[in-house]
mmCIF file of C-alpha atoms in Angstrom:
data_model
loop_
_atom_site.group_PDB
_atom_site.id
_atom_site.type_symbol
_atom_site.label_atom_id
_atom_site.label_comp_id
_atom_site.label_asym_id
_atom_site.label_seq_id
_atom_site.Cartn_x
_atom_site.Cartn_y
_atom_site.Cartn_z
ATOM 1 C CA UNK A 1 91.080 -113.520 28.430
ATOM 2 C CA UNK A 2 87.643 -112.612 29.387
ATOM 3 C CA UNK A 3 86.246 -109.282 27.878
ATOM 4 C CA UNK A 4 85.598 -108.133 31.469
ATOM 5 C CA UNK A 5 89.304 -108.532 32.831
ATOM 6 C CA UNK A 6 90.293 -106.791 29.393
ATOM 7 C CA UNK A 7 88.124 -104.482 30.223
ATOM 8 C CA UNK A 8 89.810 -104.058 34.129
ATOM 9 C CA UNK A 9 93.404 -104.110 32.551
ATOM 10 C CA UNK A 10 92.707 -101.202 29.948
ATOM 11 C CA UNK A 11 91.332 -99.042 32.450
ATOM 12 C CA UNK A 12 94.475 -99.507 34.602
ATOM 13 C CA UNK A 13 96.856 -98.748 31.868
ATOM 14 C CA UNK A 14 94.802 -95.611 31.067
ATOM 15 C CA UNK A 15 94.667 -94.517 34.917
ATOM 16 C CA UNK A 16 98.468 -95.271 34.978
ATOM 17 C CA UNK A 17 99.076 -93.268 31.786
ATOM 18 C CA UNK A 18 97.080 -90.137 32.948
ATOM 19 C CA UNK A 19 99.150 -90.256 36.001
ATOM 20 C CA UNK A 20 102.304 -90.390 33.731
ATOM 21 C CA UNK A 21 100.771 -87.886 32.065
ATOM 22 C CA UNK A 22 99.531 -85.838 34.707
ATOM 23 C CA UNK A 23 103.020 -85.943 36.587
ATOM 24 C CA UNK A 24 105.162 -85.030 33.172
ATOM 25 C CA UNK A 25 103.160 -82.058 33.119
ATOM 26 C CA UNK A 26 103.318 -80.551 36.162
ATOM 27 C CA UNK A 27 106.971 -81.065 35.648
ATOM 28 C CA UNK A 28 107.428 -79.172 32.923
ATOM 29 C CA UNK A 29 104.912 -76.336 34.260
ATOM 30 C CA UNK A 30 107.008 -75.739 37.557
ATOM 31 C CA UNK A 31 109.289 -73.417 36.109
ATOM 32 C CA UNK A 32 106.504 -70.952 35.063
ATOM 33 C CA UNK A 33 105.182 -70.788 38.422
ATOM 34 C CA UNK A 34 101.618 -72.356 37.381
ATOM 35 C CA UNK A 35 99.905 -75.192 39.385
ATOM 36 C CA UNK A 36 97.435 -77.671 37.224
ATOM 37 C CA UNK A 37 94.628 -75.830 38.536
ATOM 38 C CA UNK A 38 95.633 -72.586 37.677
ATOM 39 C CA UNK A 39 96.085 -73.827 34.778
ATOM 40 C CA UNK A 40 92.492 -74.884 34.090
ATOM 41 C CA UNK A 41 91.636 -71.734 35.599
ATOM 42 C CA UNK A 42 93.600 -69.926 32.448
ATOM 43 C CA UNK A 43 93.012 -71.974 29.675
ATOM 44 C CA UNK A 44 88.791 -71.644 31.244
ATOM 45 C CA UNK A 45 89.048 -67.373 30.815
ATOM 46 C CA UNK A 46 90.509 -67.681 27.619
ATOM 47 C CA UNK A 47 88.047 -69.839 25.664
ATOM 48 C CA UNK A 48 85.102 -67.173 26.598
ATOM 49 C CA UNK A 49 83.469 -64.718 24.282
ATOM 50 C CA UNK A 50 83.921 -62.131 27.169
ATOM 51 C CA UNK A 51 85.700 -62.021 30.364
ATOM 52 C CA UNK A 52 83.557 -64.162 32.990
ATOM 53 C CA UNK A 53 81.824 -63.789 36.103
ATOM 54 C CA UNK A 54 83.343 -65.689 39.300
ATOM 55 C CA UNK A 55 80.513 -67.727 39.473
ATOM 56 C CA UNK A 56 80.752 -68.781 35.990
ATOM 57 C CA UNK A 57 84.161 -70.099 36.848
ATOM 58 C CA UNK A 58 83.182 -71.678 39.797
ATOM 59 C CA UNK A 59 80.243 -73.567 37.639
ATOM 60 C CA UNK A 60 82.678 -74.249 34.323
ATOM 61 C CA UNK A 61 85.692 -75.748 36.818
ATOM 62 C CA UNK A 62 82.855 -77.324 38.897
ATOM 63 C CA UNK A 63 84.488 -76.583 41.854
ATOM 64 C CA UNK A 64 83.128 -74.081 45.046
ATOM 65 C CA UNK A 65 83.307 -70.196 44.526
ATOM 66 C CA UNK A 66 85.971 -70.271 47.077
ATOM 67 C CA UNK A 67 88.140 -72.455 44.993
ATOM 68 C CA UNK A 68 87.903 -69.983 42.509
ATOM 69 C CA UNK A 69 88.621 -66.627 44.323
ATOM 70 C CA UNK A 70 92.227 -68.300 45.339
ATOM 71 C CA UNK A 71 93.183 -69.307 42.114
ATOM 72 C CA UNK A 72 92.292 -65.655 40.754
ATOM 73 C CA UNK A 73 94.243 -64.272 43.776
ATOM 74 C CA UNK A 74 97.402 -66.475 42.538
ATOM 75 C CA UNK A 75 96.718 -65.434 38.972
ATOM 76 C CA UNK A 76 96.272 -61.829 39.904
ATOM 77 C CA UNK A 77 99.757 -61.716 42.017
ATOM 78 C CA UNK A 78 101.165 -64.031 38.914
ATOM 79 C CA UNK A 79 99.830 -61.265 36.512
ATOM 80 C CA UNK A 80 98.197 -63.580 33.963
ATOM 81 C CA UNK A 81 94.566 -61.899 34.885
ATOM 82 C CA UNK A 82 92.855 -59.120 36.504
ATOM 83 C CA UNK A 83 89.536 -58.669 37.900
ATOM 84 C CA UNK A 84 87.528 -55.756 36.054
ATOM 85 C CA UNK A 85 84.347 -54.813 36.760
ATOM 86 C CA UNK A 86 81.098 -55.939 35.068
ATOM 87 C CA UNK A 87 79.679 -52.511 32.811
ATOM 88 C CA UNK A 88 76.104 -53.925 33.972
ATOM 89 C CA UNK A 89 76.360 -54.192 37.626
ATOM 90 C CA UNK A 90 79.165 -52.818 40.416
ATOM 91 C CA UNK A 91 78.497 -55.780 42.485
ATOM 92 C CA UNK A 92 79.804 -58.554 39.837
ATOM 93 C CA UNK A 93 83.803 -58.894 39.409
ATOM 94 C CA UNK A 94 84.686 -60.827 36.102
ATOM 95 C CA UNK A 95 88.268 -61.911 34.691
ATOM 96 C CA UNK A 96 90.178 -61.102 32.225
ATOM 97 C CA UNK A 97 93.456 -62.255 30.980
ATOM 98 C CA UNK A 98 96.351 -60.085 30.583
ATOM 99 C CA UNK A 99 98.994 -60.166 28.073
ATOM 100 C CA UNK A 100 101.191 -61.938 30.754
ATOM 101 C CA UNK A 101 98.553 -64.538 30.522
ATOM 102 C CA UNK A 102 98.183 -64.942 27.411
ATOM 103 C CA UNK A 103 101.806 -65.297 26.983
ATOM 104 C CA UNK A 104 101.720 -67.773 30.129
ATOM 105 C CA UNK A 105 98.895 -69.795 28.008
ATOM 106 C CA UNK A 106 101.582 -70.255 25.153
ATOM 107 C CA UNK A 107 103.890 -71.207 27.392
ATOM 108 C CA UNK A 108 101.847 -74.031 29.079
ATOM 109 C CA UNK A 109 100.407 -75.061 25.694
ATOM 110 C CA UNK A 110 104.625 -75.849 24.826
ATOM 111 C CA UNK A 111 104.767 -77.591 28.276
ATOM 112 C CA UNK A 112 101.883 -79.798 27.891
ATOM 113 C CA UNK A 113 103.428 -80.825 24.149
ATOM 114 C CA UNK A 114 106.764 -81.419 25.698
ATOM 115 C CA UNK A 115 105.304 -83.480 28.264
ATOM 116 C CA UNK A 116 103.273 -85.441 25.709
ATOM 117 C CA UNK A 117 105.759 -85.641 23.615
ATOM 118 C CA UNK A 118 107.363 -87.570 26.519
ATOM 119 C CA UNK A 119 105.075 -90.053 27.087
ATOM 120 C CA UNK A 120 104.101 -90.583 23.160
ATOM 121 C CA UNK A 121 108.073 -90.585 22.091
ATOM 122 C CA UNK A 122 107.982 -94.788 21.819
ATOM 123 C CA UNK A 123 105.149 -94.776 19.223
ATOM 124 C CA UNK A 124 105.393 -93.982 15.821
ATOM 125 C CA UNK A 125 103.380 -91.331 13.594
ATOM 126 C CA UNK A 126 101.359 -94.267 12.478
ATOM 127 C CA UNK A 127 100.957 -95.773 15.718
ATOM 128 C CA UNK A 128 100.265 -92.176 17.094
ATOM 129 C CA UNK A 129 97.718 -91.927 14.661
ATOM 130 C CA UNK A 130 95.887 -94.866 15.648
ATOM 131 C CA UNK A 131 95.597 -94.087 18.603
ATOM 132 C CA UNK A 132 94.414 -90.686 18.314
ATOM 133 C CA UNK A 133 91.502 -92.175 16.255
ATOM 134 C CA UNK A 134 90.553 -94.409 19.230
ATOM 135 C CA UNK A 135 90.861 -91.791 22.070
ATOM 136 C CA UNK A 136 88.305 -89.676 19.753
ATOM 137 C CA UNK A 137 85.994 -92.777 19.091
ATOM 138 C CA UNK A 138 85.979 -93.677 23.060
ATOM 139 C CA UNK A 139 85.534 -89.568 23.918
ATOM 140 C CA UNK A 140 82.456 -89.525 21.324
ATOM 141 C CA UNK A 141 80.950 -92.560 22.521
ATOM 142 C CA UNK A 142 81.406 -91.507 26.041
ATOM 143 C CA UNK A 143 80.113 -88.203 25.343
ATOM 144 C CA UNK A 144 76.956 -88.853 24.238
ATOM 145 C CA UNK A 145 76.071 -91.433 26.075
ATOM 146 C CA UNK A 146 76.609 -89.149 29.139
#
């Protein structure tokens, strides 16, 4: 087979398996009451040094301030954040997680395992490992060539 139609087939199979993966996820994330986005949104707060500004949401998630204010407003009625108010200026809102959040962010981390777990359950360590290795050697490569 030519290396181009390789090429075409692996990137199906790797679209089809982020759907799978995608889909496995969001099924074992319905009970807590957290979309994808939300998620994102979550996991986003809690890898900063300090709670963030809107707009640095926005610009992280890449996605219109907008966007942003309704997934805090689900958050906020969830109670896995709150907005507080920035020390330096009245005018800038920034979010923070609360421990309901944190404890959410626990909670999703065991969903997205279960779901992988799912979709990895035919392979074996060894065959689990291999394939970790490539998914980090195509990431890399991608990476910084972007």
């Amino acid at each position: 087979m030519p290396e181009s139609e390789t090429s075409g087939l692996l990137a199906e199979q790797l679209l089809h398996l982020t759907r799978k993966l995608h889909r496995a996820q969001k099924r074992h994330m319905e009970p807590l009451g957290i979309t994808p986005a939300q998620s994102r949104l979550l996991r986003t707060v809690a890898h900063t040094d300090e709670p963030p500004r809107m707009a640095d949401l926005a610009r992280r998630l890449e996605v219109v301030p907008r966007a942003v204010t309704t997934l805090v407003d689900a958050l906020e009625a969830h109670g896995s954040v709150r907005r507080v108010p920035d020390p330096a200026s009245r005018r800038v809102v920034r979010v923070e997680l609360t421990d309901a959040g944190r404890a959410t962010l626990r909670a999703l981390r065991d969903a997205r395992r279960t779901a992988a777990e799912d979709i990895l359950a035919p392979l074996s360590a060894e065959q689990r490992q291999v394939l970790g290795g490539l998914l980090d050697t195509l990431s890399t490569t991608y990476d910084h060539r972007c």
